Amino acid sequence: MTNSSDRASDKEKALTVVVIGASGDLARKKIFPALFSLYSQDLLPAKTNFVGFSRSDLSPEEFREKLREHLACRYLPRELCGEKMGSFLSLCHYVPGQYDSADAFLDLYQAMRGIEDEDQANRIFYMAIPPSLFLDVSRALGASGLVSCGDHLQAWSRAVIEKPFGHDRASSDELVAQMAQIFTESETYRIDHYLGKEVIQNLIVLRFANQIFEPLWNRSYIESVWISFDEDFGAEGRGGYFDRYGIVRDVMQNHLTQILALVAMERPRRLDAIEILNEKVKVLRAVAPLKMEDFVLGQYVGSDRGGVRRPGYLDEESVPSDSTTPTYAATVIRVDNDRWRGVPFIVTAGKALERRATEIRVLFRRSEENLFKIDGETPPPNELVIRVQPDEAIYFRTINKVPGLRMRLAECDLNLRYAQAFSGPVPEAYESLILDVIRGDKSLFIRKDELETAWDIFTPALHEAARGARKPEPYEYGSEGPEGALELIRKFRSV
Ligand code: BG6
């Protein structure tokens, strides 16, 4: 994202990308397809190899066939596709092994020595495994001699891990401290894949490359900010994971808090990772920790809407029948600084709702002195809508004269639809993030202090919830969410 990286020497040096957990969903559906997209655009170093490691007992051929199922030629003409896929797959190697077996990591070591024809290849260890395995695997990698460390060495090793990082501030601190014994902070890339999404990367550009926003981007002109994450599917098939975390840890503490930081932060002094991350940390530190009473929590129940039977959360296999894990949460976050004091950030996240959309809505203040009226009323306030997905878009709701001989006003959108405005596919978040790992650009990754501040906001409420302080409100699969949340939304929408 920033201009700081991409040392030419890194492009010339050999690179090995080791994907731990290579036969799992994340690796097959996201990581390898992203690696292939980068490969097919010649964005990887010329001598790049890919090594999958996981527990599945697969031959290299079987592994490649599994990978092939999810590869797509998004950036290549059809006629070049088969050949490029074939050459990519020929660079993909596989080593089966248990995560707690020192011998298996020695096998991996041997395999890599055979593949890397240079003594000093750069290495990325992408851990596409449950967080409970991060530490053991890191230690095993360290013990087997695969992680070269120290600035004096010619080649680097980088570890990529993905949330959840712990389940509260203390467990996250513990994980960070233990991992640091193998991979230093500068070698650790903590992914929040939302930061790799195009529209999220555009937030900083929209805000700071356009002069019109900065003068208005404060409490004098902004009434409220809405950050919403709606999914139209439940915990299907992921009940075991989801029940340990719940929607606040799964989506709010990370994806939505990151969005809030980018919307609310001050202008960084320069476009480099340190300055951007410093500003994000600063604004998150201005958020007071939330209490349980600040939340509306919900859990979806089965429904027959539209004649289709949808299961409730408690019907999910591997979800205990008395689970009180929330699948919906709404809260109001206050940023206590001069720019935002008094402006509510209404943050909502839910599974099994009526639609799928992630949006940021910036609602501007209504002016009572407006010269114009619509149906005798002051026109509705302007609103900037930034739709992260689906159908990436940014539009600005404004009041305009409807063409005609009478003065008639209507609310219309100034409209930027990505699909119409920009040619070519919108890159997948993982493509952008993996490329940044190779370039050593950390601006889109979660720094240690950022993780700490994000946990500080949510930990007190999560601990209260763990004491059984509240049962979530039921809401129907396919509905707008729990009634309590709709009330909260109505309250702030009507101000
Ligand atoms: C993940 C969460 O981080 O993000 C999932 O664990 C959620 O529960 C997913 O469904 C949403 O990601 P995306 O990119 O599909 O919006």
Short mmCIF file of C-alpha atoms and ligand atoms in Angstrom, two decimals:
data_model
loop_
_atom_site.label_atom_id
_atom_site.label_comp_id
_atom_site.label_asym_id
_atom_site.label_seq_id
_atom_site.Cartn_x
_atom_site.Cartn_y
_atom_site.Cartn_z
CA MET A 1 0.00 0.00 0.00
CA THR A 2 2.77 2.41 0.82
CA ASN A 3 5.71 3.42 -1.32
CA SER A 4 8.32 2.20 1.11
CA SER A 5 9.00 -1.36 0.12
CA ASP A 6 9.71 -3.69 -2.78
CA ARG A 7 13.47 -3.92 -2.55
CA ALA A 8 14.65 -4.96 -5.99
CA SER A 9 16.90 -7.61 -4.44
CA ASP A 10 13.85 -9.39 -2.99
CA LYS A 11 12.45 -9.89 -6.46
CA GLU A 12 15.65 -11.46 -7.64
CA LYS A 13 16.10 -13.68 -4.63
CA ALA A 14 14.55 -17.15 -4.42
CA LEU A 15 11.39 -17.37 -2.36
CA THR A 16 9.69 -20.36 -0.77
CA VAL A 17 6.13 -19.98 0.40
CA VAL A 18 5.34 -22.68 2.93
CA VAL A 19 1.65 -23.10 3.62
CA ILE A 20 1.03 -24.98 6.85
CA GLY A 21 -2.45 -26.47 6.83
CA ALA A 22 -2.26 -26.72 3.05
CA SER A 23 -5.13 -29.15 2.56
CA GLY A 24 -7.61 -27.09 4.60
CA ASP A 25 -10.32 -24.77 3.27
CA LEU A 26 -8.48 -21.49 3.84
CA ALA A 27 -5.39 -22.71 2.00
CA ARG A 28 -7.19 -24.32 -0.92
CA LYS A 29 -9.91 -21.72 -1.40
CA LYS A 30 -8.04 -18.51 -0.64
CA ILE A 31 -4.27 -18.77 -0.21
CA PHE A 32 -3.28 -20.91 -3.20
CA PRO A 33 -5.71 -19.15 -5.57
CA ALA A 34 -4.22 -15.82 -4.44
CA LEU A 35 -0.69 -17.15 -4.95
CA PHE A 36 -1.68 -18.34 -8.40
CA SER A 37 -3.14 -14.93 -9.28
CA LEU A 38 0.14 -13.27 -8.27
CA TYR A 39 2.11 -15.88 -10.17
CA SER A 40 -0.01 -15.48 -13.29
CA GLN A 41 0.67 -11.74 -13.27
CA ASP A 42 4.42 -12.26 -12.82
CA LEU A 43 4.35 -10.49 -9.49
CA LEU A 44 6.33 -13.12 -7.61
CA PRO A 45 10.12 -13.51 -7.65
CA ALA A 46 11.24 -15.56 -10.64
CA LYS A 47 12.44 -18.40 -8.43
CA THR A 48 9.40 -19.01 -6.24
CA ASN A 49 8.38 -22.41 -4.90
CA PHE A 50 5.33 -23.37 -2.91
CA VAL A 51 5.36 -26.08 -0.28
CA GLY A 52 2.21 -27.41 1.33
CA PHE A 53 2.42 -29.10 4.70
CA SER A 54 -0.54 -30.68 6.48
CA ARG A 55 -1.80 -33.80 8.16
CA SER A 56 -3.59 -35.25 5.12
CA ASP A 57 -1.82 -38.21 3.66
CA LEU A 58 -1.68 -37.08 0.04
CA SER A 59 0.75 -37.72 -2.76
CA PRO A 60 2.11 -34.58 -4.46
CA GLU A 61 -0.15 -35.34 -7.43
CA GLU A 62 -3.25 -35.67 -5.27
CA PHE A 63 -2.34 -32.43 -3.54
CA ARG A 64 -1.99 -30.60 -6.87
CA GLU A 65 -5.35 -31.94 -8.03
CA LYS A 66 -6.96 -30.61 -4.86
CA LEU A 67 -5.41 -27.22 -5.47
CA ARG A 68 -6.44 -27.14 -9.12
CA GLU A 69 -10.16 -27.32 -8.17
CA HIS A 70 -10.06 -23.78 -6.81
CA LEU A 71 -7.65 -22.02 -9.15
CA ALA A 72 -9.14 -19.49 -11.56
CA CYS A 73 -7.49 -17.47 -14.31
CA ARG A 74 -8.91 -14.10 -13.38
CA TYR A 75 -6.08 -12.15 -14.97
CA LEU A 76 -5.24 -14.25 -17.99
CA PRO A 77 -6.84 -14.78 -21.38
CA ARG A 78 -8.47 -18.19 -21.59
CA GLU A 79 -5.94 -19.61 -24.07
CA LEU A 80 -3.02 -19.05 -21.67
CA CYS A 81 -4.82 -20.39 -18.66
CA GLY A 82 -4.14 -24.13 -18.80
CA GLU A 83 -0.44 -23.76 -19.41
CA LYS A 84 0.04 -21.21 -16.64
CA MET A 85 -1.89 -23.35 -14.19
CA GLY A 86 0.23 -26.34 -15.11
CA SER A 87 3.47 -24.46 -14.57
CA PHE A 88 2.20 -23.07 -11.24
CA LEU A 89 1.19 -26.52 -10.02
CA SER A 90 4.55 -27.97 -11.01
CA LEU A 91 6.08 -25.57 -8.46
CA CYS A 92 3.73 -26.78 -5.70
CA HIS A 93 5.24 -29.46 -3.47
CA TYR A 94 3.69 -31.34 -0.60
CA VAL A 95 4.95 -32.78 2.66
CA PRO A 96 2.50 -34.67 4.89
CA GLY A 97 3.05 -34.64 8.64
CA GLN A 98 1.58 -34.17 12.08
CA TYR A 99 1.85 -30.70 13.62
CA ASP A 100 3.31 -32.05 16.85
CA SER A 101 5.93 -34.28 15.24
CA ALA A 102 9.52 -33.05 15.21
CA ASP A 103 10.28 -35.67 12.54
CA ALA A 104 7.64 -34.26 10.24
CA PHE A 105 9.27 -30.83 10.38
CA LEU A 106 12.63 -32.41 9.67
CA ASP A 107 10.99 -33.97 6.59
CA LEU A 108 9.83 -30.50 5.65
CA TYR A 109 13.35 -29.22 6.18
CA GLN A 110 14.80 -31.93 3.95
CA ALA A 111 12.18 -31.30 1.26
CA MET A 112 12.95 -27.58 1.28
CA ARG A 113 16.67 -28.16 1.03
CA GLY A 114 15.94 -30.24 -2.05
CA ILE A 115 13.69 -27.63 -3.62
CA GLU A 116 15.62 -24.46 -2.85
CA ASP A 117 18.63 -24.37 -5.09
CA GLU A 118 20.07 -21.44 -3.18
CA ASP A 119 21.39 -21.52 0.33
CA GLN A 120 19.64 -18.33 1.23
CA ALA A 121 16.09 -18.33 -0.04
CA ASN A 122 13.57 -16.00 1.56
CA ARG A 123 10.80 -17.92 3.30
CA ILE A 124 7.21 -17.20 4.13
CA PHE A 125 5.46 -19.51 6.58
CA TYR A 126 1.73 -19.04 6.09
CA MET A 127 -0.12 -20.65 8.96
CA ALA A 128 -3.51 -21.60 7.58
CA ILE A 129 -4.24 -23.57 10.75
CA PRO A 130 -6.36 -23.00 13.85
CA PRO A 131 -4.76 -20.40 16.18
CA SER A 132 -4.41 -23.03 18.90
CA LEU A 133 -1.62 -24.54 16.75
CA PHE A 134 0.32 -21.34 15.99
CA LEU A 135 2.72 -21.74 18.88
CA ASP A 136 3.49 -25.43 18.53
CA VAL A 137 4.04 -25.09 14.81
CA SER A 138 6.23 -22.00 15.22
CA ARG A 139 8.33 -23.79 17.81
CA ALA A 140 8.66 -26.85 15.58
CA LEU A 141 9.68 -24.66 12.64
CA GLY A 142 12.27 -22.98 14.84
CA ALA A 143 13.60 -26.26 16.23
CA SER A 144 13.98 -27.80 12.79
CA GLY A 145 16.22 -24.95 11.67
CA LEU A 146 13.80 -23.65 9.05
CA VAL A 147 13.55 -20.16 10.47
CA SER A 148 16.65 -18.18 9.81
CA CYS A 149 16.62 -15.17 12.07
CA GLY A 150 18.55 -12.04 12.72
CA ASP A 151 19.17 -9.01 10.57
CA HIS A 152 22.68 -10.14 9.68
CA LEU A 153 21.42 -13.00 7.53
CA GLN A 154 21.08 -12.63 3.81
CA ALA A 155 17.57 -14.05 3.68
CA TRP A 156 14.47 -13.36 5.70
CA SER A 157 11.76 -15.58 7.19
CA ARG A 158 8.27 -14.21 7.78
CA ALA A 159 5.35 -15.78 9.57
CA VAL A 160 1.80 -15.01 8.49
CA ILE A 161 -0.97 -15.68 10.96
CA GLU A 162 -4.61 -14.89 10.89
CA LYS A 163 -7.07 -13.93 13.61
CA PRO A 164 -8.41 -14.74 16.11
CA PHE A 165 -5.32 -13.81 18.08
CA GLY A 166 -6.33 -15.02 21.52
CA HIS A 167 -9.79 -14.57 22.99
CA ASP A 168 -9.15 -11.54 25.17
CA ARG A 169 -6.37 -9.07 25.96
CA ALA A 170 -4.44 -11.41 28.29
CA SER A 171 -4.50 -14.48 26.03
CA SER A 172 -3.58 -12.33 23.02
CA ASP A 173 -0.61 -10.83 24.92
CA GLU A 174 0.49 -14.33 25.87
CA LEU A 175 0.32 -15.54 22.26
CA VAL A 176 2.21 -12.50 21.02
CA ALA A 177 4.93 -12.93 23.66
CA GLN A 178 5.39 -16.65 23.00
CA MET A 179 5.44 -16.28 19.22
CA ALA A 180 8.03 -13.52 19.55
CA GLN A 181 10.51 -16.13 20.79
CA ILE A 182 10.55 -17.60 17.29
CA PHE A 183 9.46 -14.80 14.98
CA THR A 184 10.26 -11.20 15.92
CA GLU A 185 7.57 -8.54 15.67
CA SER A 186 9.00 -7.36 12.37
CA GLU A 187 8.87 -10.91 11.00
CA THR A 188 5.27 -11.46 12.10
CA TYR A 189 2.46 -10.49 9.73
CA ARG A 190 -0.93 -10.57 11.43
CA ILE A 191 -3.61 -10.66 8.79
CA ASP A 192 -7.00 -9.08 9.03
CA HIS A 193 -8.21 -9.90 5.55
CA TYR A 194 -10.63 -6.94 5.58
CA LEU A 195 -7.62 -4.64 5.33
CA GLY A 196 -6.77 -6.24 2.00
CA LYS A 197 -10.17 -5.48 0.48
CA GLU A 198 -10.06 -2.87 -2.26
CA VAL A 199 -12.68 -0.56 -0.78
CA ILE A 200 -11.03 -0.65 2.62
CA GLN A 201 -7.67 0.20 1.06
CA ASN A 202 -9.41 3.03 -0.73
CA LEU A 203 -10.62 4.61 2.54
CA ILE A 204 -7.33 6.33 3.18
CA VAL A 205 -7.17 7.54 -0.43
CA LEU A 206 -10.74 8.78 -0.46
CA ARG A 207 -10.25 10.67 2.77
CA PHE A 208 -6.83 12.16 2.18
CA ALA A 209 -6.39 12.44 -1.59
CA ASN A 210 -9.59 14.48 -1.98
CA GLN A 211 -9.67 17.93 -0.47
CA ILE A 212 -13.43 18.04 0.00
CA PHE A 213 -13.70 15.50 2.80
CA GLU A 214 -11.23 16.68 5.42
CA PRO A 215 -13.01 19.99 6.27
CA LEU A 216 -16.30 18.10 6.79
CA TRP A 217 -14.92 14.98 8.46
CA ASN A 218 -15.66 15.90 12.05
CA ARG A 219 -18.36 16.39 14.64
CA SER A 220 -19.42 19.78 13.29
CA TYR A 221 -20.71 18.19 10.10
CA ILE A 222 -21.12 14.50 10.83
CA GLU A 223 -24.10 13.30 12.83
CA SER A 224 -23.22 9.61 13.08
CA VAL A 225 -21.16 6.89 11.44
CA TRP A 226 -22.59 3.44 10.72
CA ILE A 227 -20.45 0.40 10.20
CA SER A 228 -22.46 -2.70 9.42
CA PHE A 229 -21.63 -6.29 8.56
CA ASP A 230 -24.60 -8.43 7.52
CA GLU A 231 -24.33 -12.00 6.32
CA ASP A 232 -27.21 -13.96 4.86
CA PHE A 233 -25.87 -17.30 6.06
CA GLY A 234 -25.37 -18.70 9.52
CA ALA A 235 -22.58 -20.64 11.17
CA GLU A 236 -23.20 -23.53 8.75
CA GLY A 237 -20.43 -26.07 9.08
CA ARG A 238 -18.32 -23.80 11.31
CA GLY A 239 -20.34 -24.17 14.49
CA GLY A 240 -17.45 -25.61 16.49
CA TYR A 241 -15.16 -22.68 15.73
CA PHE A 242 -17.86 -20.06 15.93
CA ASP A 243 -19.20 -21.18 19.28
CA ARG A 244 -15.81 -20.65 20.90
CA TYR A 245 -15.61 -17.08 19.65
CA GLY A 246 -18.99 -15.51 18.89
CA ILE A 247 -19.66 -12.58 16.59
CA VAL A 248 -17.90 -9.95 18.72
CA ARG A 249 -14.55 -11.76 18.57
CA ASP A 250 -15.12 -13.11 15.07
CA VAL A 251 -15.91 -9.86 13.30
CA MET A 252 -16.24 -6.81 15.56
CA GLN A 253 -12.99 -6.81 17.50
CA ASN A 254 -11.03 -7.12 14.27
CA HIS A 255 -12.67 -6.40 10.89
CA LEU A 256 -15.07 -3.69 12.06
CA THR A 257 -12.68 -2.12 14.55
CA GLN A 258 -10.12 -1.85 11.76
CA ILE A 259 -12.68 -0.12 9.56
CA LEU A 260 -13.53 2.26 12.40
CA ALA A 261 -9.87 3.09 12.88
CA LEU A 262 -9.44 3.95 9.20
CA VAL A 263 -12.59 6.05 9.11
CA ALA A 264 -11.78 7.93 12.31
CA MET A 265 -7.99 8.29 12.36
CA GLU A 266 -6.12 11.53 11.84
CA ARG A 267 -4.13 12.15 8.69
CA PRO A 268 -0.81 10.29 8.94
CA ARG A 269 2.27 12.46 8.48
CA ARG A 270 3.54 10.24 5.71
CA LEU A 271 2.31 7.26 3.77
CA ASP A 272 4.36 4.66 5.52
CA ALA A 273 3.39 1.75 7.69
CA ILE A 274 4.68 3.21 10.94
CA GLU A 275 2.87 6.52 10.55
CA ILE A 276 -0.41 4.90 9.45
CA LEU A 277 -0.34 2.36 12.25
CA ASN A 278 0.56 5.06 14.79
CA GLU A 279 -2.55 7.02 13.82
CA LYS A 280 -4.77 3.92 13.96
CA VAL A 281 -3.48 3.07 17.43
CA LYS A 282 -3.97 6.65 18.58
CA VAL A 283 -7.62 6.75 17.58
CA LEU A 284 -8.35 3.32 19.05
CA ARG A 285 -6.83 4.50 22.32
CA ALA A 286 -9.41 7.29 22.35
CA VAL A 287 -12.23 4.71 22.49
CA ALA A 288 -13.45 3.90 25.98
CA PRO A 289 -13.74 0.16 26.75
CA LEU A 290 -17.27 -1.11 26.21
CA LYS A 291 -19.46 -2.69 28.86
CA MET A 292 -21.99 -5.44 28.35
CA GLU A 293 -24.80 -2.92 28.76
CA ASP A 294 -23.49 -1.16 25.64
CA PHE A 295 -24.39 -4.16 23.49
CA VAL A 296 -27.49 -5.64 21.97
CA LEU A 297 -26.78 -9.33 21.44
CA GLY A 298 -28.77 -11.80 19.40
CA GLN A 299 -28.77 -15.43 18.37
CA TYR A 300 -30.65 -16.66 15.30
CA VAL A 301 -33.39 -19.22 15.54
CA GLY A 302 -34.81 -21.42 12.77
CA SER A 303 -37.37 -19.98 10.41
CA ASP A 304 -39.64 -20.93 7.51
CA ARG A 305 -39.51 -17.58 5.72
CA GLY A 306 -40.45 -17.79 2.06
CA GLY A 307 -41.38 -21.43 2.56
CA VAL A 308 -37.74 -22.42 3.07
CA ARG A 309 -36.75 -24.10 6.30
CA ARG A 310 -33.60 -22.55 7.78
CA PRO A 311 -31.97 -24.07 10.86
CA GLY A 312 -31.39 -22.13 14.05
CA TYR A 313 -27.92 -21.65 15.50
CA LEU A 314 -28.60 -24.25 18.19
CA ASP A 315 -29.50 -26.79 15.48
CA GLU A 316 -25.94 -26.64 14.20
CA GLU A 317 -23.91 -29.73 14.74
CA SER A 318 -21.13 -29.05 17.25
CA VAL A 319 -23.02 -26.16 18.86
CA PRO A 320 -24.13 -27.09 22.41
CA SER A 321 -27.91 -26.98 22.73
CA ASP A 322 -27.69 -24.43 25.57
CA SER A 323 -25.12 -22.16 23.89
CA THR A 324 -25.52 -18.44 24.58
CA THR A 325 -22.92 -17.43 21.99
CA PRO A 326 -24.15 -14.33 20.14
CA THR A 327 -24.45 -14.49 16.37
CA TYR A 328 -25.50 -10.82 16.24
CA ALA A 329 -24.13 -7.79 18.07
CA ALA A 330 -24.82 -4.08 17.90
CA THR A 331 -23.03 -1.43 19.90
CA VAL A 332 -22.36 2.28 19.94
CA ILE A 333 -18.71 3.24 20.04
CA ARG A 334 -17.62 6.70 21.16
CA VAL A 335 -14.32 8.18 20.12
CA ASP A 336 -13.29 10.67 22.74
CA ASN A 337 -11.20 13.19 20.84
CA ASP A 338 -11.75 16.66 19.44
CA ARG A 339 -12.73 15.42 16.01
CA TRP A 340 -15.36 12.92 17.10
CA ARG A 341 -16.59 13.79 20.59
CA GLY A 342 -20.39 13.34 20.58
CA VAL A 343 -20.57 11.42 17.29
CA PRO A 344 -21.88 7.88 17.73
CA PHE A 345 -20.29 5.09 15.69
CA ILE A 346 -23.03 2.50 15.45
CA VAL A 347 -21.40 -0.83 14.75
CA THR A 348 -23.49 -3.90 13.93
CA ALA A 349 -22.57 -7.42 12.85
CA GLY A 350 -24.79 -10.39 12.30
CA LYS A 351 -25.05 -13.79 10.73
CA ALA A 352 -28.17 -15.31 9.17
CA LEU A 353 -29.73 -11.95 8.29
CA GLU A 354 -31.88 -11.03 5.31
CA ARG A 355 -29.04 -9.70 3.16
CA ARG A 356 -25.30 -9.85 2.71
CA ALA A 357 -23.56 -6.48 2.80
CA THR A 358 -20.72 -4.71 4.54
CA GLU A 359 -21.13 -0.96 4.52
CA ILE A 360 -19.89 2.25 6.05
CA ARG A 361 -22.43 5.05 6.15
CA VAL A 362 -21.43 8.56 7.11
CA LEU A 363 -24.54 10.54 7.95
CA PHE A 364 -24.06 14.30 7.75
CA ARG A 365 -25.93 16.75 9.91
CA ARG A 366 -29.23 18.10 8.73
CA SER A 367 -29.38 21.85 8.34
CA GLU A 368 -32.59 23.38 9.65
CA GLU A 369 -31.82 26.52 7.66
CA ASN A 370 -32.23 24.75 4.35
CA LEU A 371 -33.99 26.98 1.79
CA PHE A 372 -35.73 23.99 0.29
CA LYS A 373 -38.38 21.60 1.50
CA ILE A 374 -39.44 18.20 0.28
CA ASP A 375 -43.14 17.58 0.98
CA GLY A 376 -43.02 20.46 3.44
CA GLU A 377 -40.11 18.96 5.35
CA THR A 378 -36.44 19.86 5.57
CA PRO A 379 -34.66 17.61 3.06
CA PRO A 380 -33.00 14.52 4.46
CA PRO A 381 -29.34 14.85 5.39
CA ASN A 382 -26.56 13.97 2.99
CA GLU A 383 -25.09 10.56 3.39
CA LEU A 384 -21.87 9.06 2.10
CA VAL A 385 -22.21 5.32 1.60
CA ILE A 386 -19.13 3.18 1.15
CA ARG A 387 -20.10 -0.35 0.23
CA VAL A 388 -17.28 -2.75 0.90
CA GLN A 389 -19.16 -5.71 -0.59
CA PRO A 390 -20.88 -7.05 -2.56
CA ASP A 391 -20.79 -4.78 -5.65
CA GLU A 392 -18.14 -2.41 -4.35
CA ALA A 393 -19.44 1.13 -4.55
CA ILE A 394 -19.18 4.61 -3.10
CA TYR A 395 -22.14 6.90 -3.42
CA PHE A 396 -23.18 10.18 -1.97
CA ARG A 397 -26.82 10.88 -1.31
CA THR A 398 -27.61 14.45 -2.30
CA ILE A 399 -30.67 16.56 -2.98
CA ASN A 400 -31.26 17.62 -6.58
CA LYS A 401 -33.88 19.26 -8.71
CA VAL A 402 -35.93 16.81 -10.70
CA PRO A 403 -35.92 17.98 -14.35
CA GLY A 404 -39.17 19.72 -15.18
CA LEU A 405 -40.93 23.05 -15.19
CA ARG A 406 -41.84 22.88 -11.53
CA MET A 407 -39.38 23.00 -8.64
CA ARG A 408 -39.44 19.45 -7.44
CA LEU A 409 -36.61 17.99 -5.37
CA ALA A 410 -35.48 14.43 -4.93
CA GLU A 411 -32.75 12.58 -3.13
CA CYS A 412 -30.35 11.07 -5.69
CA ASP A 413 -26.95 9.46 -5.62
CA LEU A 414 -23.65 10.70 -6.93
CA ASN A 415 -22.50 7.29 -7.80
CA LEU A 416 -19.25 5.38 -8.15
CA ARG A 417 -19.83 1.73 -8.95
CA TYR A 418 -16.52 -0.11 -9.14
CA ALA A 419 -17.77 -2.56 -11.78
CA GLN A 420 -18.65 0.32 -14.13
CA ALA A 421 -15.89 2.76 -13.31
CA PHE A 422 -12.88 0.48 -13.30
CA SER A 423 -11.92 -2.18 -15.80
CA GLY A 424 -10.46 -5.53 -14.80
CA PRO A 425 -11.24 -7.70 -11.81
CA VAL A 426 -11.16 -6.31 -8.28
CA PRO A 427 -8.24 -8.14 -6.61
CA GLU A 428 -9.00 -10.52 -3.80
CA ALA A 429 -7.90 -9.33 -0.36
CA TYR A 430 -5.38 -12.16 -0.03
CA GLU A 431 -3.63 -11.27 -3.29
CA SER A 432 -2.88 -7.82 -2.05
CA LEU A 433 -1.88 -8.95 1.44
CA ILE A 434 0.44 -11.75 0.34
CA LEU A 435 2.17 -9.39 -2.05
CA ASP A 436 2.70 -6.97 0.84
CA VAL A 437 4.26 -9.77 2.93
CA ILE A 438 6.75 -10.40 0.14
CA ARG A 439 7.47 -6.69 -0.17
CA GLY A 440 7.79 -6.30 3.57
CA ASP A 441 5.11 -3.61 3.68
CA LYS A 442 3.35 -3.82 7.04
CA SER A 443 0.84 -1.00 6.66
CA LEU A 444 -2.10 -3.40 6.19
CA PHE A 445 -1.16 -5.74 9.03
CA ILE A 446 -2.02 -5.61 12.70
CA ARG A 447 0.79 -4.32 14.87
CA LYS A 448 1.18 -5.57 18.44
CA ASP A 449 -0.01 -2.34 20.07
CA GLU A 450 -2.95 -2.13 17.69
CA LEU A 451 -4.01 -5.62 18.68
CA GLU A 452 -3.72 -4.65 22.35
CA THR A 453 -5.90 -1.55 21.96
CA ALA A 454 -8.52 -3.42 19.94
CA TRP A 455 -8.75 -6.06 22.68
CA ASP A 456 -8.90 -3.38 25.38
CA ILE A 457 -12.10 -2.02 23.84
CA PHE A 458 -13.91 -5.36 23.91
CA THR A 459 -12.36 -7.42 26.73
CA PRO A 460 -14.41 -6.05 29.68
CA ALA A 461 -17.72 -6.77 27.93
CA LEU A 462 -16.54 -10.21 26.78
CA HIS A 463 -15.58 -11.11 30.34
CA GLU A 464 -18.96 -9.94 31.60
CA ALA A 465 -20.63 -12.05 28.93
CA ALA A 466 -18.56 -15.08 29.96
CA ARG A 467 -19.97 -14.74 33.48
CA GLY A 468 -23.37 -15.39 31.93
CA ALA A 469 -24.46 -11.80 32.40
CA ARG A 470 -26.96 -11.85 29.51
CA LYS A 471 -28.73 -14.20 27.17
CA PRO A 472 -28.83 -13.11 23.54
CA GLU A 473 -32.18 -12.09 22.07
CA PRO A 474 -33.56 -14.54 19.52
CA TYR A 475 -34.07 -13.37 15.93
CA GLU A 476 -35.28 -15.33 12.94
CA TYR A 477 -32.91 -16.61 10.30
CA GLY A 478 -33.36 -14.27 7.34
CA SER A 479 -34.71 -11.34 9.38
CA GLU A 480 -33.24 -7.88 9.97
CA GLY A 481 -31.86 -8.89 13.37
CA PRO A 482 -33.08 -8.80 16.98
CA GLU A 483 -35.76 -6.26 17.93
CA GLY A 484 -33.41 -4.61 20.45
CA ALA A 485 -30.98 -3.80 17.67
CA LEU A 486 -33.70 -2.39 15.44
CA GLU A 487 -34.72 -0.09 18.30
CA LEU A 488 -31.14 1.07 18.70
CA ILE A 489 -30.89 1.73 14.97
CA ARG A 490 -34.19 3.63 14.96
CA LYS A 491 -33.04 5.73 17.88
CA PHE A 492 -29.90 6.95 16.13
CA ARG A 493 -31.41 7.12 12.66
CA SER A 494 -34.12 9.49 13.77
CA VAL A 495 -31.90 11.95 15.62
C1 BG6 B 1 -14.10 -14.17 8.77
C2 BG6 B 1 -15.07 -14.64 9.80
O1 BG6 B 1 -13.01 -13.53 9.37
O2 BG6 B 1 -14.74 -13.25 7.90
C3 BG6 B 1 -16.30 -15.24 9.15
O3 BG6 B 1 -14.44 -15.62 10.62
C4 BG6 B 1 -16.89 -14.28 8.15
O4 BG6 B 1 -17.26 -15.58 10.13
C5 BG6 B 1 -15.83 -13.80 7.19
O5 BG6 B 1 -17.91 -14.98 7.46
C6 BG6 B 1 -16.35 -12.74 6.25
O6 BG6 B 1 -15.37 -12.49 5.29
P1 BG6 B 1 -15.79 -11.98 3.85
O7 BG6 B 1 -14.51 -11.65 3.20
O8 BG6 B 1 -16.52 -13.12 3.21
O9 BG6 B 1 -16.68 -10.82 4.09
#
